[in-house]
């Protein structure tokens, strides 16, 4: 079994950064609410703070549910543990994974990769901030069903071709060399 974890700083940020941010934004929201009755244009900072608080906490509550902070994996199964709820542990057989999407696979390397196991109705998120993230994804993709691997490969190929077309590269065209 190989173990993958987040660094201590990443773990603290992913678990607790929303708490002080929500407190500070709430203070600004309360002051905007009070001044809103004196000058009408304070409604805009009030609404902006409210939208930021809702969006940020929605992201954090979703990550509490989907992102394990420790993943043990071998060629047959993946054990996800150390969620925000410490007692939660998921064991996923790599042959049961039926969907791998998001992140660098879908052309957005800063976003997390989501793995879906429909047999147990489990979704696991893997952030690119995890140590050796690429090695973990490689182990997963090398042990999933051939159909899933082919789907991931075809999506990656489409994105690669779209990037080549967008930047004018490929098929006889050479990238200009800067002198």
Short mmCIF file of C-alpha atoms in Angstrom, two decimals:
data_model
loop_
_atom_site.label_atom_id
_atom_site.label_comp_id
_atom_site.label_asym_id
_atom_site.label_seq_id
_atom_site.Cartn_x
_atom_site.Cartn_y
_atom_site.Cartn_z
CA UNK A 1 0.00 0.00 0.00
CA UNK A 2 1.17 3.47 -0.90
CA UNK A 3 -0.09 6.38 1.23
CA UNK A 4 -0.89 9.83 -0.13
CA UNK A 5 -1.57 12.79 2.17
CA UNK A 6 -1.85 16.56 2.06
CA UNK A 7 0.83 18.70 3.63
CA UNK A 8 0.01 20.12 7.07
CA UNK A 9 -0.47 23.64 5.70
CA UNK A 10 -2.80 22.45 2.93
CA UNK A 11 -4.78 20.38 5.42
CA UNK A 12 -5.25 23.38 7.74
CA UNK A 13 -6.28 25.65 4.85
CA UNK A 14 -8.71 23.10 3.37
CA UNK A 15 -10.31 22.42 6.74
CA UNK A 16 -10.36 25.68 8.67
CA UNK A 17 -9.64 28.71 6.44
CA UNK A 18 -13.32 29.41 5.94
CA UNK A 19 -13.89 30.04 9.66
CA UNK A 20 -11.83 33.24 10.08
CA UNK A 21 -12.78 34.40 6.57
CA UNK A 22 -16.48 33.99 7.39
CA UNK A 23 -16.06 35.89 10.67
CA UNK A 24 -14.32 38.85 8.99
CA UNK A 25 -16.77 38.95 6.09
CA UNK A 26 -19.68 38.76 8.55
CA UNK A 27 -18.34 41.81 10.40
CA UNK A 28 -18.19 43.73 7.12
CA UNK A 29 -21.64 42.49 6.21
CA UNK A 30 -23.12 43.65 9.54
CA UNK A 31 -21.54 47.09 9.22
CA UNK A 32 -22.80 47.37 5.63
CA UNK A 33 -26.25 46.35 6.81
CA UNK A 34 -26.25 49.07 9.49
CA UNK A 35 -25.03 51.78 7.08
CA UNK A 36 -27.43 50.58 4.39
CA UNK A 37 -30.26 52.41 6.17
CA UNK A 38 -28.32 55.69 6.12
CA UNK A 39 -26.91 55.54 2.57
CA UNK A 40 -28.54 53.30 0.00
CA UNK A 41 -25.35 52.30 -1.85
CA UNK A 42 -24.14 50.23 1.14
CA UNK A 43 -26.53 47.55 -0.12
CA UNK A 44 -23.87 46.55 -2.69
CA UNK A 45 -21.11 45.64 -0.19
CA UNK A 46 -23.75 43.87 1.91
CA UNK A 47 -24.87 41.72 -1.02
CA UNK A 48 -21.31 41.12 -2.17
CA UNK A 49 -20.24 39.89 1.29
CA UNK A 50 -23.34 37.71 1.53
CA UNK A 51 -22.65 36.10 -1.86
CA UNK A 52 -18.98 35.49 -0.99
CA UNK A 53 -19.86 33.92 2.37
CA UNK A 54 -22.47 31.61 0.84
CA UNK A 55 -20.25 30.56 -2.08
CA UNK A 56 -17.16 29.99 0.06
CA UNK A 57 -18.96 27.94 2.71
CA UNK A 58 -20.79 25.93 0.07
CA UNK A 59 -17.40 24.97 -1.40
CA UNK A 60 -16.03 24.05 2.04
CA UNK A 61 -19.05 21.94 3.02
CA UNK A 62 -18.78 20.07 -0.27
CA UNK A 63 -15.06 19.48 0.29
CA UNK A 64 -15.73 18.22 3.83
CA UNK A 65 -17.97 15.57 2.31
CA UNK A 66 -15.90 14.54 -0.73
CA UNK A 67 -12.19 15.06 -0.01
CA UNK A 68 -10.25 12.53 2.06
CA UNK A 69 -7.00 13.79 3.56
CA UNK A 70 -5.39 10.35 3.44
CA UNK A 71 -5.54 7.80 0.63
CA UNK A 72 -3.97 4.35 0.83
CA UNK A 73 -3.83 2.61 -2.54
CA UNK A 74 -2.49 -0.51 -4.18
CA UNK A 75 -3.27 -2.14 -7.54
CA UNK A 76 -6.61 -3.51 -6.34
CA UNK A 77 -8.23 -1.06 -3.93
CA UNK A 78 -8.15 2.45 -2.56
CA UNK A 79 -8.89 3.26 1.10
CA UNK A 80 -9.95 6.86 1.67
CA UNK A 81 -9.87 8.12 5.25
CA UNK A 82 -9.27 11.19 7.40
CA UNK A 83 -12.27 13.11 6.12
CA UNK A 84 -13.51 16.08 8.14
CA UNK A 85 -15.74 13.50 9.83
CA UNK A 86 -12.94 11.34 11.27
CA UNK A 87 -15.01 8.15 11.46
CA UNK A 88 -15.79 8.16 7.74
CA UNK A 89 -13.78 5.61 5.71
CA UNK A 90 -14.41 4.49 2.12
CA UNK A 91 -12.91 1.41 0.54
CA UNK A 92 -13.15 1.43 -3.25
CA UNK A 93 -12.09 -1.38 -5.53
CA UNK A 94 -10.29 0.17 -8.51
CA UNK A 95 -12.18 -2.19 -10.82
CA UNK A 96 -15.47 -0.66 -9.57
CA UNK A 97 -14.56 2.90 -10.61
CA UNK A 98 -16.80 3.87 -13.51
CA UNK A 99 -15.98 7.56 -13.97
CA UNK A 100 -12.87 9.71 -13.60
CA UNK A 101 -13.38 13.36 -14.48
CA UNK A 102 -12.25 16.89 -13.83
CA UNK A 103 -8.88 18.43 -13.12
CA UNK A 104 -6.03 17.95 -15.56
CA UNK A 105 -8.03 15.21 -17.28
CA UNK A 106 -10.63 17.75 -18.43
CA UNK A 107 -8.15 20.51 -19.20
CA UNK A 108 -8.36 22.47 -15.96
CA UNK A 109 -5.35 21.41 -13.89
CA UNK A 110 -6.19 23.66 -10.92
CA UNK A 111 -9.52 21.91 -10.28
CA UNK A 112 -9.87 18.62 -8.41
CA UNK A 113 -10.30 15.21 -10.02
CA UNK A 114 -13.48 13.34 -9.05
CA UNK A 115 -13.67 9.56 -8.95
CA UNK A 116 -17.05 7.84 -8.97
CA UNK A 117 -17.90 4.32 -7.83
CA UNK A 118 -21.52 3.61 -8.78
CA UNK A 119 -21.61 0.20 -7.06
CA UNK A 120 -21.28 1.85 -3.64
CA UNK A 121 -22.47 5.32 -4.75
CA UNK A 122 -19.24 6.99 -3.62
CA UNK A 123 -17.63 10.12 -5.03
CA UNK A 124 -14.08 10.95 -3.97
CA UNK A 125 -12.33 14.22 -4.78
CA UNK A 126 -8.58 14.50 -5.19
CA UNK A 127 -7.13 17.99 -5.13
CA UNK A 128 -4.01 18.82 -7.13
CA UNK A 129 -2.52 20.12 -3.86
CA UNK A 130 -2.05 16.57 -2.56
CA UNK A 131 1.57 15.42 -2.41
CA UNK A 132 2.42 13.28 -5.47
CA UNK A 133 -1.03 13.92 -6.95
CA UNK A 134 0.07 12.79 -10.43
CA UNK A 135 1.44 9.49 -9.13
CA UNK A 136 -1.89 8.75 -7.42
CA UNK A 137 -3.86 9.51 -10.59
CA UNK A 138 -1.46 7.31 -12.59
CA UNK A 139 -2.01 4.37 -10.23
CA UNK A 140 -5.78 4.83 -10.44
CA UNK A 141 -5.87 5.10 -14.23
CA UNK A 142 -3.56 2.13 -14.73
CA UNK A 143 -5.88 -0.12 -12.71
CA UNK A 144 -9.41 0.93 -13.74
CA UNK A 145 -11.50 -0.86 -16.34
CA UNK A 146 -10.37 -0.49 -19.94
CA UNK A 147 -13.57 1.38 -20.89
CA UNK A 148 -12.99 4.03 -18.22
CA UNK A 149 -9.35 4.41 -19.23
CA UNK A 150 -10.35 4.75 -22.90
CA UNK A 151 -12.92 7.43 -22.01
CA UNK A 152 -10.34 9.42 -20.05
CA UNK A 153 -7.84 9.04 -22.88
CA UNK A 154 -10.34 10.21 -25.52
CA UNK A 155 -11.27 13.30 -23.46
CA UNK A 156 -7.59 14.13 -22.97
CA UNK A 157 -6.96 13.70 -26.69
CA UNK A 158 -9.89 16.00 -27.59
CA UNK A 159 -8.58 18.67 -25.24
CA UNK A 160 -5.09 18.34 -26.66
CA UNK A 161 -6.40 18.73 -30.23
CA UNK A 162 -8.55 21.70 -29.22
CA UNK A 163 -5.53 23.38 -27.63
CA UNK A 164 -3.44 22.74 -30.74
CA UNK A 165 -6.16 24.21 -32.96
CA UNK A 166 -6.63 27.21 -30.69
CA UNK A 167 -2.93 28.05 -30.60
CA UNK A 168 -2.23 27.06 -34.23
CA UNK A 169 0.13 24.21 -33.43
CA UNK A 170 0.41 20.73 -34.90
CA UNK A 171 0.12 19.21 -38.41
CA UNK A 172 3.14 20.76 -40.07
CA UNK A 173 3.05 24.09 -38.30
CA UNK A 174 6.03 24.87 -36.20
CA UNK A 175 6.02 26.87 -33.04
CA UNK A 176 7.75 30.18 -33.65
CA UNK A 177 11.15 30.50 -32.01
CA UNK A 178 11.82 33.75 -30.19
CA UNK A 179 15.26 35.22 -30.62
#
